[in-house]
PDB file of C-alpha atoms and ligand atoms in Angstrom:
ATOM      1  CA  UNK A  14       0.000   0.000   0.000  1.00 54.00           C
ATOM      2  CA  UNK A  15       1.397   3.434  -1.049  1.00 77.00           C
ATOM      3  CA  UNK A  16       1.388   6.545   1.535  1.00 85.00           C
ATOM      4  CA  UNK A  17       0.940   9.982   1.387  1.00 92.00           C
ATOM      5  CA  UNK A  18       2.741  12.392   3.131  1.00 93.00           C
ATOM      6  CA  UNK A  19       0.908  15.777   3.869  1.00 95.00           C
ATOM      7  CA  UNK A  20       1.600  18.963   6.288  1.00 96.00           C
ATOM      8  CA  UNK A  21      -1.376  19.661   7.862  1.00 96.00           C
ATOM      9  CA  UNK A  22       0.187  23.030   8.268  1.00 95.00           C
ATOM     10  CA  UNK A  23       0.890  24.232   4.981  1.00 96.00           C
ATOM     11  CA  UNK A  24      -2.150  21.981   3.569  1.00 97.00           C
ATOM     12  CA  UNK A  25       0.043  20.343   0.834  1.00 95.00           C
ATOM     13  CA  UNK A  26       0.595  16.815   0.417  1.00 94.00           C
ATOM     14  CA  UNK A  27       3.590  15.177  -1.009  1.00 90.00           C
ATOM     15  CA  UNK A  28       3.881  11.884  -2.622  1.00 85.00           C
ATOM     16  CA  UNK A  29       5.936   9.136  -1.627  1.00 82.00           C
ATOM     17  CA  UNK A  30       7.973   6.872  -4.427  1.00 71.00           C
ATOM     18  CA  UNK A  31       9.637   3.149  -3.996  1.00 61.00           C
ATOM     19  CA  UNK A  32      12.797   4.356  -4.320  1.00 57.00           C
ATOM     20  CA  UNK A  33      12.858   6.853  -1.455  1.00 55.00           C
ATOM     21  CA  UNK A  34      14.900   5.466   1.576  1.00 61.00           C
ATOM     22  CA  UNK A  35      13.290   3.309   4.117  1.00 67.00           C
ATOM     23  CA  UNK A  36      13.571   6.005   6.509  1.00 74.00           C
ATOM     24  CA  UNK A  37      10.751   8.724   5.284  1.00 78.00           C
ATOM     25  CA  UNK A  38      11.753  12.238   6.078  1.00 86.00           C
ATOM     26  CA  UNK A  39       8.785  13.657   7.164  1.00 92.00           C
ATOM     27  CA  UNK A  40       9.812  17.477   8.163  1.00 95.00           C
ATOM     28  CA  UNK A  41       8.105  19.619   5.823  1.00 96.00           C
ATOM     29  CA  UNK A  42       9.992  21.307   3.477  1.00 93.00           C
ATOM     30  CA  UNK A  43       8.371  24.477   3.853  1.00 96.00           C
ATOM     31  CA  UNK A  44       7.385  24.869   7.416  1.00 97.00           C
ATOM     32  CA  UNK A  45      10.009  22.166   9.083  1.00 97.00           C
ATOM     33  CA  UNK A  46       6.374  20.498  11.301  1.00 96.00           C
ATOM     34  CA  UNK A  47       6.424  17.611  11.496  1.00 95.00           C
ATOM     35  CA  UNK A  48       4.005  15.671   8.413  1.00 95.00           C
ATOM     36  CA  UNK A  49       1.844  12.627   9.228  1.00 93.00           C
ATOM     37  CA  UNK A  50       1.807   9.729   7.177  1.00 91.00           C
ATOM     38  CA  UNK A  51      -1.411   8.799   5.603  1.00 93.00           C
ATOM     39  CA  UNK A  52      -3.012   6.511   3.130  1.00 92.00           C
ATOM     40  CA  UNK A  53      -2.739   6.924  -0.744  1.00 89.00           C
ATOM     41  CA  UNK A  54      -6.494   7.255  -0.841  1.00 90.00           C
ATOM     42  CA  UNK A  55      -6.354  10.817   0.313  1.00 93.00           C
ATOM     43  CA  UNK A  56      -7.158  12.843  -2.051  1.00 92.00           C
ATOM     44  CA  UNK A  57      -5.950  16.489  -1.395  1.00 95.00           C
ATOM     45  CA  UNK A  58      -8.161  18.791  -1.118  1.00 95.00           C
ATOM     46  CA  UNK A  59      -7.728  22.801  -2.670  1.00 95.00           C
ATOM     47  CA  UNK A  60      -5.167  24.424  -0.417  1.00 94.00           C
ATOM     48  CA  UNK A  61      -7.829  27.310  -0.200  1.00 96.00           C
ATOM     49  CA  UNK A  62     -10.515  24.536   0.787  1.00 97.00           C
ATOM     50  CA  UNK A  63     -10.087  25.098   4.832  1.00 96.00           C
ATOM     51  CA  UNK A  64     -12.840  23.047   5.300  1.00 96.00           C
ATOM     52  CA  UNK A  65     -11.917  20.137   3.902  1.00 97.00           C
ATOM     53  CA  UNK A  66      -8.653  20.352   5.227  1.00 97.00           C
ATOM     54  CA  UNK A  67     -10.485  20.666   8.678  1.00 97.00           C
ATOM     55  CA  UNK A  68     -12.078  17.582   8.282  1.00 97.00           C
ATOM     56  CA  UNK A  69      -8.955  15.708   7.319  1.00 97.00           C
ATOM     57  CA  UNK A  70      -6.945  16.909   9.988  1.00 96.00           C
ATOM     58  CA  UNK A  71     -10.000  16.145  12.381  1.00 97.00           C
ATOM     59  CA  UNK A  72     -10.143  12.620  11.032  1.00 97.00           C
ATOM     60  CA  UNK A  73      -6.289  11.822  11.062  1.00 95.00           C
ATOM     61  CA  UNK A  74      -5.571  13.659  14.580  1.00 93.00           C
ATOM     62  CA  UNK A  75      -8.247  10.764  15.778  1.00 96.00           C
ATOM     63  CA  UNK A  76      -6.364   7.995  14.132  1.00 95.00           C
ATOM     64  CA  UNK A  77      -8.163   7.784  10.421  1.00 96.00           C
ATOM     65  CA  UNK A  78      -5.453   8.352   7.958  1.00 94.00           C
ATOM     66  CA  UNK A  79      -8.205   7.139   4.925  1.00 95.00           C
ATOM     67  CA  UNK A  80      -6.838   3.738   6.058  1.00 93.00           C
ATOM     68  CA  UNK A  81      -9.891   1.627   4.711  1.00 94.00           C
ATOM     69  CA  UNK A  82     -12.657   1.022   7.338  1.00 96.00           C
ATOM     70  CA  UNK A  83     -15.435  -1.462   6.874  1.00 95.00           C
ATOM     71  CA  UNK A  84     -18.467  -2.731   8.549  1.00 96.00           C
ATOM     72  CA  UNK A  85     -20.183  -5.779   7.953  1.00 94.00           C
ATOM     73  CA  UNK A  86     -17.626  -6.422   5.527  1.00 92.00           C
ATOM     74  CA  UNK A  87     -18.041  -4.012   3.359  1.00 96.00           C
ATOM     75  CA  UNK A  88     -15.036  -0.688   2.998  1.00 95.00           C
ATOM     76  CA  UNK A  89     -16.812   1.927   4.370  1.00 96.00           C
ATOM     77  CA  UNK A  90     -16.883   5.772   3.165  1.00 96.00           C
ATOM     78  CA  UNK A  91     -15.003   8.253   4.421  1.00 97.00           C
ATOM     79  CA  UNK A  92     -17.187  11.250   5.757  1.00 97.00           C
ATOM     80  CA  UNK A  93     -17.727  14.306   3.824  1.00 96.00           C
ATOM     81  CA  UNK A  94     -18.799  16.902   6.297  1.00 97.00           C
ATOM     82  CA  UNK A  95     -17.646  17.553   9.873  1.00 97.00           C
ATOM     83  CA  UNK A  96     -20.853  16.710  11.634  1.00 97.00           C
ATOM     84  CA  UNK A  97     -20.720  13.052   9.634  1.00 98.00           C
ATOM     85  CA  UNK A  98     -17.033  12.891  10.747  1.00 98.00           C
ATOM     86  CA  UNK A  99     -17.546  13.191  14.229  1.00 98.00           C
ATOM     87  CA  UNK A 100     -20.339  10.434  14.117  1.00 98.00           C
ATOM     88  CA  UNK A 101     -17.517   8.327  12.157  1.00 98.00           C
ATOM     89  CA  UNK A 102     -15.020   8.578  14.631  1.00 97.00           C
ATOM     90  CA  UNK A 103     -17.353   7.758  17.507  1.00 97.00           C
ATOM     91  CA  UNK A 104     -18.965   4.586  15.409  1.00 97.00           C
ATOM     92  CA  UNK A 105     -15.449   3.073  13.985  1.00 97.00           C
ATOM     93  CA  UNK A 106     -13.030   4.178  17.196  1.00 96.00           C
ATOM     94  CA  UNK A 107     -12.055   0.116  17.772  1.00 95.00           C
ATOM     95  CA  UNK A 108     -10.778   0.498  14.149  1.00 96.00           C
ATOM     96  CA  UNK A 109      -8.308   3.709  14.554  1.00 95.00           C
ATOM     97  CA  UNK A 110      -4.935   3.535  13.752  1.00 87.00           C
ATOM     98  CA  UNK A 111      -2.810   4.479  17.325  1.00 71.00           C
ATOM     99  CA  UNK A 112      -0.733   8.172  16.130  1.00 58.00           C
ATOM    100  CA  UNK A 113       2.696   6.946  16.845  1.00 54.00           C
ATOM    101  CA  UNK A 114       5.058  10.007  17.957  1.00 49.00           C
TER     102      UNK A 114
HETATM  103 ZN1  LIG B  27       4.414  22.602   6.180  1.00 73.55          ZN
END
C-alpha cells in the first residue's frame, strides 16, 4: 500500500515513491512540522478549501489516515462533512490507527 505524506500546516501533500529510503523524512519542506503519514487514498483537497482540510486533519488527529474502514464487511466511506465525521469517529473508534510520535 502506497502513503501519502501531507503537512497539515501548509495543507500540501507530497507523494511518496519506492525508491525513497526506508527512513521517510517527514519534516516539511516548507514549514520544518512535522508531516503525518497517511493513506494513498487521500485525495488532497484545494489548499484554499479550509474546510476540507479541517475535516482531514479532524479525522487523522483521531487515528483515520483514509486507512480503509469497513463494517459488515463491506469498505466503508469516508465522511464528507464535519458533523458526519464526528459520528464516524465515535462509530469506527475500535478500528483507529494508534498516532505513533
Ligand atoms: Zn508545512
Amino acid at each position: 500500500m502506497g502513503h501519502k505524506k501531507i503537512c497539515l500546516n501548509c495543507k500540501k501533500a507530497f507523494s511518496i515513491y519506492n525508491n525513497e529510503s526506508k527512513e521517510i523524512n517527514l519534516t516539511c519542506p516548507e514549514c520544518k512540522s512535522k508531516m503525518v503519514l497517511v493513506s494513498h487514498r487521500f485525495r488532497p483537497p484545494k489548499q484554499t478549501d479550509t474546510k476540507q482540510w479541517d475535516l482531514a486533519k479532524y479525522l487523522i488527529t483521531n487515528g483515520f489516515a483514509y486507512q480503509h474502514i469497513h463494517e459488515d464487511y463491506k469498505y466503508v466511506q469516508y465522511p464528507k462533512t464535519m458533523e458526519e465525521a464526528v459520528e464516524f469517529v465515535l462509530k469506527f473508534k475500535s478500528q483507529a490507527y494508534i498516532i505513533k510520535e
